[in-house]
Amino acid sequence: MAGTRRESAAPGPPYGGLRFGLRTGVAAWVLRRFPTPRRTPFTLAFLGVLVATTLFSRLADPGLVGHLQALSSTDGHNLLRHPLRALVLSGFWVAGPVWMPYLWAFVLAAAPLERRVGAARAAGVFAAGHVLATLLSQGVVAAAVRTGRLGPDALDRLDIGISYGVLATLGALAVLLPPVGRLLVLGGVGLLVADQVVADRDLVTGVGHPAALVLGVLLGYLLRRRSRPPRRAGGSRPAAGPEPTGRPRGRAVLDRV
């Protein structure tokens, strides 16, 4: 209308568009999956421990590092003398000269699993894979030594690292993914494990790595079953809420028939 003035729109907050952009699209997807102390406390706390022990093993006196790792090893003799100490401390080290891929693999496996099932269950999957695969692999080594297929020195070989726990976590996470993602993760991890078993020809990893992956898959199916909503006795639909007042009930009975 003539004679009226339009008021200019109030200026928005500075960087408002940028903040809006971070909350939508790809950036929002990434931020929602980024580990935080609130959403993934187990992943970040354990990652801090791994970074600390890794830096210590790279910077400290090699003799001291070797002594501490020998005390933490889950070899046959340590498991017989100090089983609890060996099983707990062996999972606090990252083994091997190439250590960064193991840290990334832990974060990429543990953080998504923890967001889906919680910190306690994610830690339980990691611990179960680490402990049970260790006991199984070292049991096979002890049996091989007893039958003469391996020498007695096999019971003293250094056995530390997080690979069993990471593989179990990957297996459990794969089961909780959609079918396509499940096949991709299990196929990729299975090929890596198979290649390592063939290339290394080490009895400990040859038994422990496949066992940890299979155990993780089984735990993933158990977690998925527990996370499903309960079914009604007469069908798969959840129980309906109370009907609103004033609505005829005869039609609802006819609909069920």
Tab-separated table of C-alpha atoms in Angstrom:
chain	number	residue	atom	x	y	z
A	1	MET	CA	0.000	0.000	0.000
A	2	ALA	CA	1.075	3.537	-0.698
A	3	GLY	CA	2.321	5.584	2.176
A	4	THR	CA	3.553	2.668	4.265
A	5	ARG	CA	7.184	1.977	5.095
A	6	ARG	CA	8.687	-1.455	5.260
A	7	GLU	CA	10.749	-2.204	8.286
A	8	SER	CA	14.097	-3.743	7.430
A	9	ALA	CA	14.640	-7.238	8.742
A	10	ALA	CA	16.617	-7.414	11.956
A	11	PRO	CA	20.153	-8.586	11.301
A	12	GLY	CA	20.780	-12.166	12.406
A	13	PRO	CA	23.553	-13.294	14.700
A	14	PRO	CA	27.041	-13.250	13.263
A	15	TYR	CA	28.034	-16.468	11.506
A	16	GLY	CA	24.439	-17.656	11.743
A	17	GLY	CA	24.617	-19.275	8.326
A	18	LEU	CA	27.812	-21.077	9.268
A	19	ARG	CA	26.267	-22.460	12.432
A	20	PHE	CA	23.212	-23.538	10.492
A	21	GLY	CA	25.417	-25.258	7.960
A	22	LEU	CA	27.233	-27.201	10.693
A	23	ARG	CA	23.909	-28.510	11.942
A	24	THR	CA	22.742	-29.873	8.622
A	25	GLY	CA	24.048	-32.016	5.825
A	26	VAL	CA	27.382	-33.793	5.833
A	27	ALA	CA	28.834	-31.713	8.663
A	28	ALA	CA	25.996	-32.669	10.997
A	29	TRP	CA	26.416	-36.328	10.054
A	30	VAL	CA	30.117	-36.169	10.911
A	31	LEU	CA	29.603	-34.246	14.158
A	32	ARG	CA	26.982	-36.700	15.378
A	33	ARG	CA	29.457	-39.549	14.928
A	34	PHE	CA	32.518	-37.823	16.320
A	35	PRO	CA	33.590	-39.316	19.683
A	36	THR	CA	32.782	-37.112	22.665
A	37	PRO	CA	33.163	-37.683	26.433
A	38	ARG	CA	29.395	-37.732	26.806
A	39	ARG	CA	28.524	-40.121	23.996
A	40	THR	CA	31.612	-42.350	23.936
A	41	PRO	CA	33.332	-42.239	27.350
A	42	PHE	CA	34.802	-45.752	27.078
A	43	THR	CA	36.316	-45.115	23.640
A	44	LEU	CA	37.985	-41.850	24.627
A	45	ALA	CA	39.208	-43.091	28.017
A	46	PHE	CA	40.724	-46.263	26.611
A	47	LEU	CA	42.165	-44.353	23.661
A	48	GLY	CA	43.923	-42.070	26.135
A	49	VAL	CA	45.471	-45.102	27.829
A	50	LEU	CA	46.627	-46.527	24.492
A	51	VAL	CA	48.171	-43.236	23.396
A	52	ALA	CA	49.998	-42.950	26.732
A	53	THR	CA	51.449	-46.470	26.607
A	54	THR	CA	52.360	-46.065	22.936
A	55	LEU	CA	54.247	-42.833	23.556
A	56	PHE	CA	55.922	-44.417	26.571
A	57	SER	CA	57.060	-47.396	24.511
A	58	ARG	CA	58.519	-45.058	21.862
A	59	LEU	CA	60.220	-42.560	24.178
A	60	ALA	CA	61.200	-44.487	27.317
A	61	ASP	CA	64.267	-46.634	27.877
A	62	PRO	CA	63.987	-49.767	25.694
A	63	GLY	CA	65.076	-52.012	28.542
A	64	LEU	CA	62.352	-50.701	30.836
A	65	VAL	CA	59.740	-50.956	28.085
A	66	GLY	CA	60.739	-54.539	27.324
A	67	HIS	CA	60.568	-55.471	31.003
A	68	LEU	CA	57.073	-53.994	31.449
A	69	GLN	CA	55.798	-55.588	28.260
A	70	ALA	CA	57.198	-58.961	29.346
A	71	LEU	CA	55.290	-58.626	32.630
A	72	SER	CA	52.131	-57.782	30.653
A	73	SER	CA	52.476	-60.568	28.106
A	74	THR	CA	49.818	-63.281	27.921
A	75	ASP	CA	52.302	-66.022	27.095
A	76	GLY	CA	51.791	-69.464	28.578
A	77	HIS	CA	54.033	-69.009	31.584
A	78	ASN	CA	52.542	-65.653	32.565
A	79	LEU	CA	49.010	-67.017	32.266
A	80	LEU	CA	49.902	-69.840	34.633
A	81	ARG	CA	51.621	-67.632	37.219
A	82	HIS	CA	49.796	-64.277	36.987
A	83	PRO	CA	46.707	-64.752	34.782
A	84	LEU	CA	44.745	-61.690	35.900
A	85	ARG	CA	47.686	-59.308	35.579
A	86	ALA	CA	48.600	-60.644	32.153
A	87	LEU	CA	45.060	-60.547	30.768
A	88	VAL	CA	44.434	-56.987	31.962
A	89	LEU	CA	47.761	-55.333	31.186
A	90	SER	CA	48.318	-57.000	27.806
A	91	GLY	CA	45.362	-55.061	26.402
A	92	PHE	CA	46.915	-51.710	27.281
A	93	TRP	CA	49.682	-51.946	24.664
A	94	VAL	CA	49.652	-51.508	20.904
A	95	ALA	CA	51.944	-54.160	19.448
A	96	GLY	CA	54.047	-53.916	16.338
A	97	PRO	CA	56.206	-51.263	14.700
A	98	VAL	CA	53.248	-49.763	12.797
A	99	TRP	CA	50.921	-48.596	15.559
A	100	MET	CA	48.733	-45.816	14.145
A	101	PRO	CA	46.424	-48.137	12.128
A	102	TYR	CA	45.588	-50.014	15.321
A	103	LEU	CA	44.585	-46.816	17.097
A	104	TRP	CA	42.432	-45.722	14.164
A	105	ALA	CA	40.871	-49.171	13.943
A	106	PHE	CA	39.994	-49.039	17.632
A	107	VAL	CA	38.322	-45.635	17.313
A	108	LEU	CA	36.451	-46.538	14.116
A	109	ALA	CA	35.157	-49.749	15.690
A	110	ALA	CA	34.585	-48.889	19.349
A	111	ALA	CA	32.976	-45.453	18.985
A	112	PRO	CA	30.107	-46.519	16.656
A	113	LEU	CA	29.447	-49.631	18.735
A	114	GLU	CA	29.391	-47.603	21.945
A	115	ARG	CA	26.878	-45.144	20.483
A	116	ARG	CA	24.573	-48.045	19.650
A	117	VAL	CA	24.821	-50.242	22.746
A	118	GLY	CA	26.314	-48.039	25.466
A	119	ALA	CA	29.688	-47.820	27.172
A	120	ALA	CA	29.323	-50.876	29.424
A	121	ARG	CA	28.327	-53.264	26.628
A	122	ALA	CA	30.956	-51.923	24.240
A	123	ALA	CA	33.629	-52.409	26.897
A	124	GLY	CA	32.270	-55.898	27.557
A	125	VAL	CA	32.551	-56.863	23.880
A	126	PHE	CA	36.127	-55.583	23.716
A	127	ALA	CA	37.099	-57.347	26.954
A	128	ALA	CA	35.413	-60.608	25.986
A	129	GLY	CA	37.179	-60.680	22.626
A	130	HIS	CA	40.529	-59.901	24.202
A	131	VAL	CA	40.271	-62.430	27.040
A	132	LEU	CA	38.570	-65.371	25.321
A	133	ALA	CA	40.613	-65.201	22.113
A	134	THR	CA	43.799	-64.977	24.196
A	135	LEU	CA	42.892	-68.018	26.279
A	136	LEU	CA	41.921	-70.008	23.195
A	137	SER	CA	45.060	-69.174	21.224
A	138	GLN	CA	47.396	-69.788	24.148
A	139	GLY	CA	45.586	-73.030	24.906
A	140	VAL	CA	46.286	-74.208	21.358
A	141	VAL	CA	49.943	-73.213	21.777
A	142	ALA	CA	50.192	-75.129	25.045
A	143	ALA	CA	48.654	-78.195	23.405
A	144	ALA	CA	51.123	-77.925	20.503
A	145	VAL	CA	54.042	-77.731	22.932
A	146	ARG	CA	52.747	-80.707	24.886
A	147	THR	CA	52.470	-82.830	21.738
A	148	GLY	CA	55.907	-81.785	20.506
A	149	ARG	CA	54.758	-79.744	17.500
A	150	LEU	CA	56.256	-76.574	19.017
A	151	GLY	CA	59.283	-76.059	21.214
A	152	PRO	CA	59.017	-74.970	24.867
A	153	ASP	CA	60.138	-71.462	23.914
A	154	ALA	CA	56.682	-70.894	22.362
A	155	LEU	CA	55.327	-70.497	25.897
A	156	ASP	CA	57.540	-67.433	26.412
A	157	ARG	CA	56.826	-65.491	23.209
A	158	LEU	CA	55.632	-61.940	23.777
A	159	ASP	CA	51.878	-61.654	23.317
A	160	ILE	CA	50.439	-58.160	23.817
A	161	GLY	CA	48.135	-55.857	21.884
A	162	ILE	CA	44.539	-54.838	21.231
A	163	SER	CA	43.933	-56.745	18.009
A	164	TYR	CA	41.627	-59.347	19.590
A	165	GLY	CA	39.463	-56.701	21.218
A	166	VAL	CA	39.331	-54.604	18.044
A	167	LEU	CA	38.336	-57.576	15.883
A	168	ALA	CA	35.601	-58.582	18.330
A	169	THR	CA	34.315	-55.008	18.344
A	170	LEU	CA	34.291	-54.909	14.544
A	171	GLY	CA	32.397	-58.185	14.397
A	172	ALA	CA	29.731	-56.984	16.835
A	173	LEU	CA	29.415	-53.636	15.067
A	174	ALA	CA	28.989	-55.296	11.672
A	175	VAL	CA	25.982	-57.276	12.897
A	176	LEU	CA	24.259	-54.082	14.045
A	177	LEU	CA	24.702	-52.403	10.648
A	178	PRO	CA	22.257	-52.638	7.722
A	179	PRO	CA	22.722	-55.710	5.481
A	180	VAL	CA	24.919	-53.965	2.910
A	181	GLY	CA	27.193	-52.444	5.536
A	182	ARG	CA	27.307	-55.745	7.399
A	183	LEU	CA	28.515	-57.609	4.315
A	184	LEU	CA	31.100	-54.945	3.484
A	185	VAL	CA	32.575	-54.845	6.996
A	186	LEU	CA	32.615	-58.601	7.535
A	187	GLY	CA	33.957	-59.222	4.038
A	188	GLY	CA	36.734	-56.650	4.381
A	189	VAL	CA	37.768	-57.708	7.878
A	190	GLY	CA	37.559	-61.388	6.937
A	191	LEU	CA	39.885	-60.856	3.979
A	192	LEU	CA	42.387	-58.969	6.148
A	193	VAL	CA	42.370	-61.716	8.777
A	194	ALA	CA	42.749	-64.433	6.153
A	195	ASP	CA	45.641	-62.592	4.488
A	196	GLN	CA	47.395	-62.140	7.824
A	197	VAL	CA	46.945	-65.797	8.754
A	198	VAL	CA	48.419	-66.927	5.425
A	199	ALA	CA	51.252	-64.385	5.386
A	200	ASP	CA	52.399	-64.573	9.024
A	201	ARG	CA	51.927	-68.311	9.660
A	202	ASP	CA	51.903	-67.595	13.385
A	203	LEU	CA	49.839	-70.002	15.466
A	204	VAL	CA	48.794	-67.410	18.056
A	205	THR	CA	47.349	-64.901	15.586
A	206	GLY	CA	46.184	-67.676	13.274
A	207	VAL	CA	43.881	-68.920	16.012
A	208	GLY	CA	43.216	-65.746	17.977
A	209	HIS	CA	42.235	-63.358	15.194
A	210	PRO	CA	39.536	-65.522	13.549
A	211	ALA	CA	38.254	-66.537	16.979
A	212	ALA	CA	37.948	-62.908	18.099
A	213	LEU	CA	36.049	-61.953	14.936
A	214	VAL	CA	33.616	-64.882	15.236
A	215	LEU	CA	33.078	-64.141	18.918
A	216	GLY	CA	32.313	-60.521	18.113
A	217	VAL	CA	29.734	-61.592	15.525
A	218	LEU	CA	28.031	-63.852	18.073
A	219	LEU	CA	27.974	-61.079	20.657
A	220	GLY	CA	26.580	-58.711	18.038
A	221	TYR	CA	23.627	-61.021	17.380
A	222	LEU	CA	23.053	-61.279	21.119
A	223	LEU	CA	23.055	-57.494	21.471
A	224	ARG	CA	20.719	-57.115	18.502
A	225	ARG	CA	18.223	-59.584	19.968
A	226	ARG	CA	18.218	-57.795	23.308
A	227	SER	CA	17.679	-54.417	21.662
A	228	ARG	CA	14.516	-55.525	19.811
A	229	PRO	CA	11.188	-54.376	21.253
A	230	PRO	CA	9.068	-57.143	22.811
A	231	ARG	CA	6.402	-58.681	20.624
A	232	ARG	CA	2.794	-59.252	21.521
A	233	ALA	CA	1.509	-62.777	21.953
A	234	GLY	CA	-0.832	-62.574	18.956
A	235	GLY	CA	1.415	-60.800	16.472
A	236	SER	CA	4.455	-58.667	15.843
A	237	ARG	CA	2.932	-55.263	16.390
A	238	PRO	CA	3.521	-53.464	19.694
A	239	ALA	CA	0.599	-52.942	22.012
A	240	ALA	CA	-1.511	-49.962	21.053
A	241	GLY	CA	-2.150	-47.108	23.452
A	242	PRO	CA	-5.545	-46.266	24.938
A	243	GLU	CA	-8.182	-45.251	22.436
A	244	PRO	CA	-9.287	-41.626	22.470
A	245	THR	CA	-12.633	-40.957	24.068
A	246	GLY	CA	-15.627	-40.385	21.882
A	247	ARG	CA	-14.463	-42.750	19.139
A	248	PRO	CA	-16.770	-45.643	18.188
A	249	ARG	CA	-15.374	-48.998	19.218
A	250	GLY	CA	-17.354	-51.184	16.850
A	251	ARG	CA	-15.155	-50.282	13.889
A	252	ALA	CA	-12.011	-51.259	15.790
A	253	VAL	CA	-13.445	-54.721	16.425
A	254	LEU	CA	-14.380	-55.128	12.781
A	255	ASP	CA	-10.928	-54.025	11.701
A	256	ARG	CA	-9.262	-56.770	13.756
A	257	VAL	CA	-11.478	-59.352	12.069
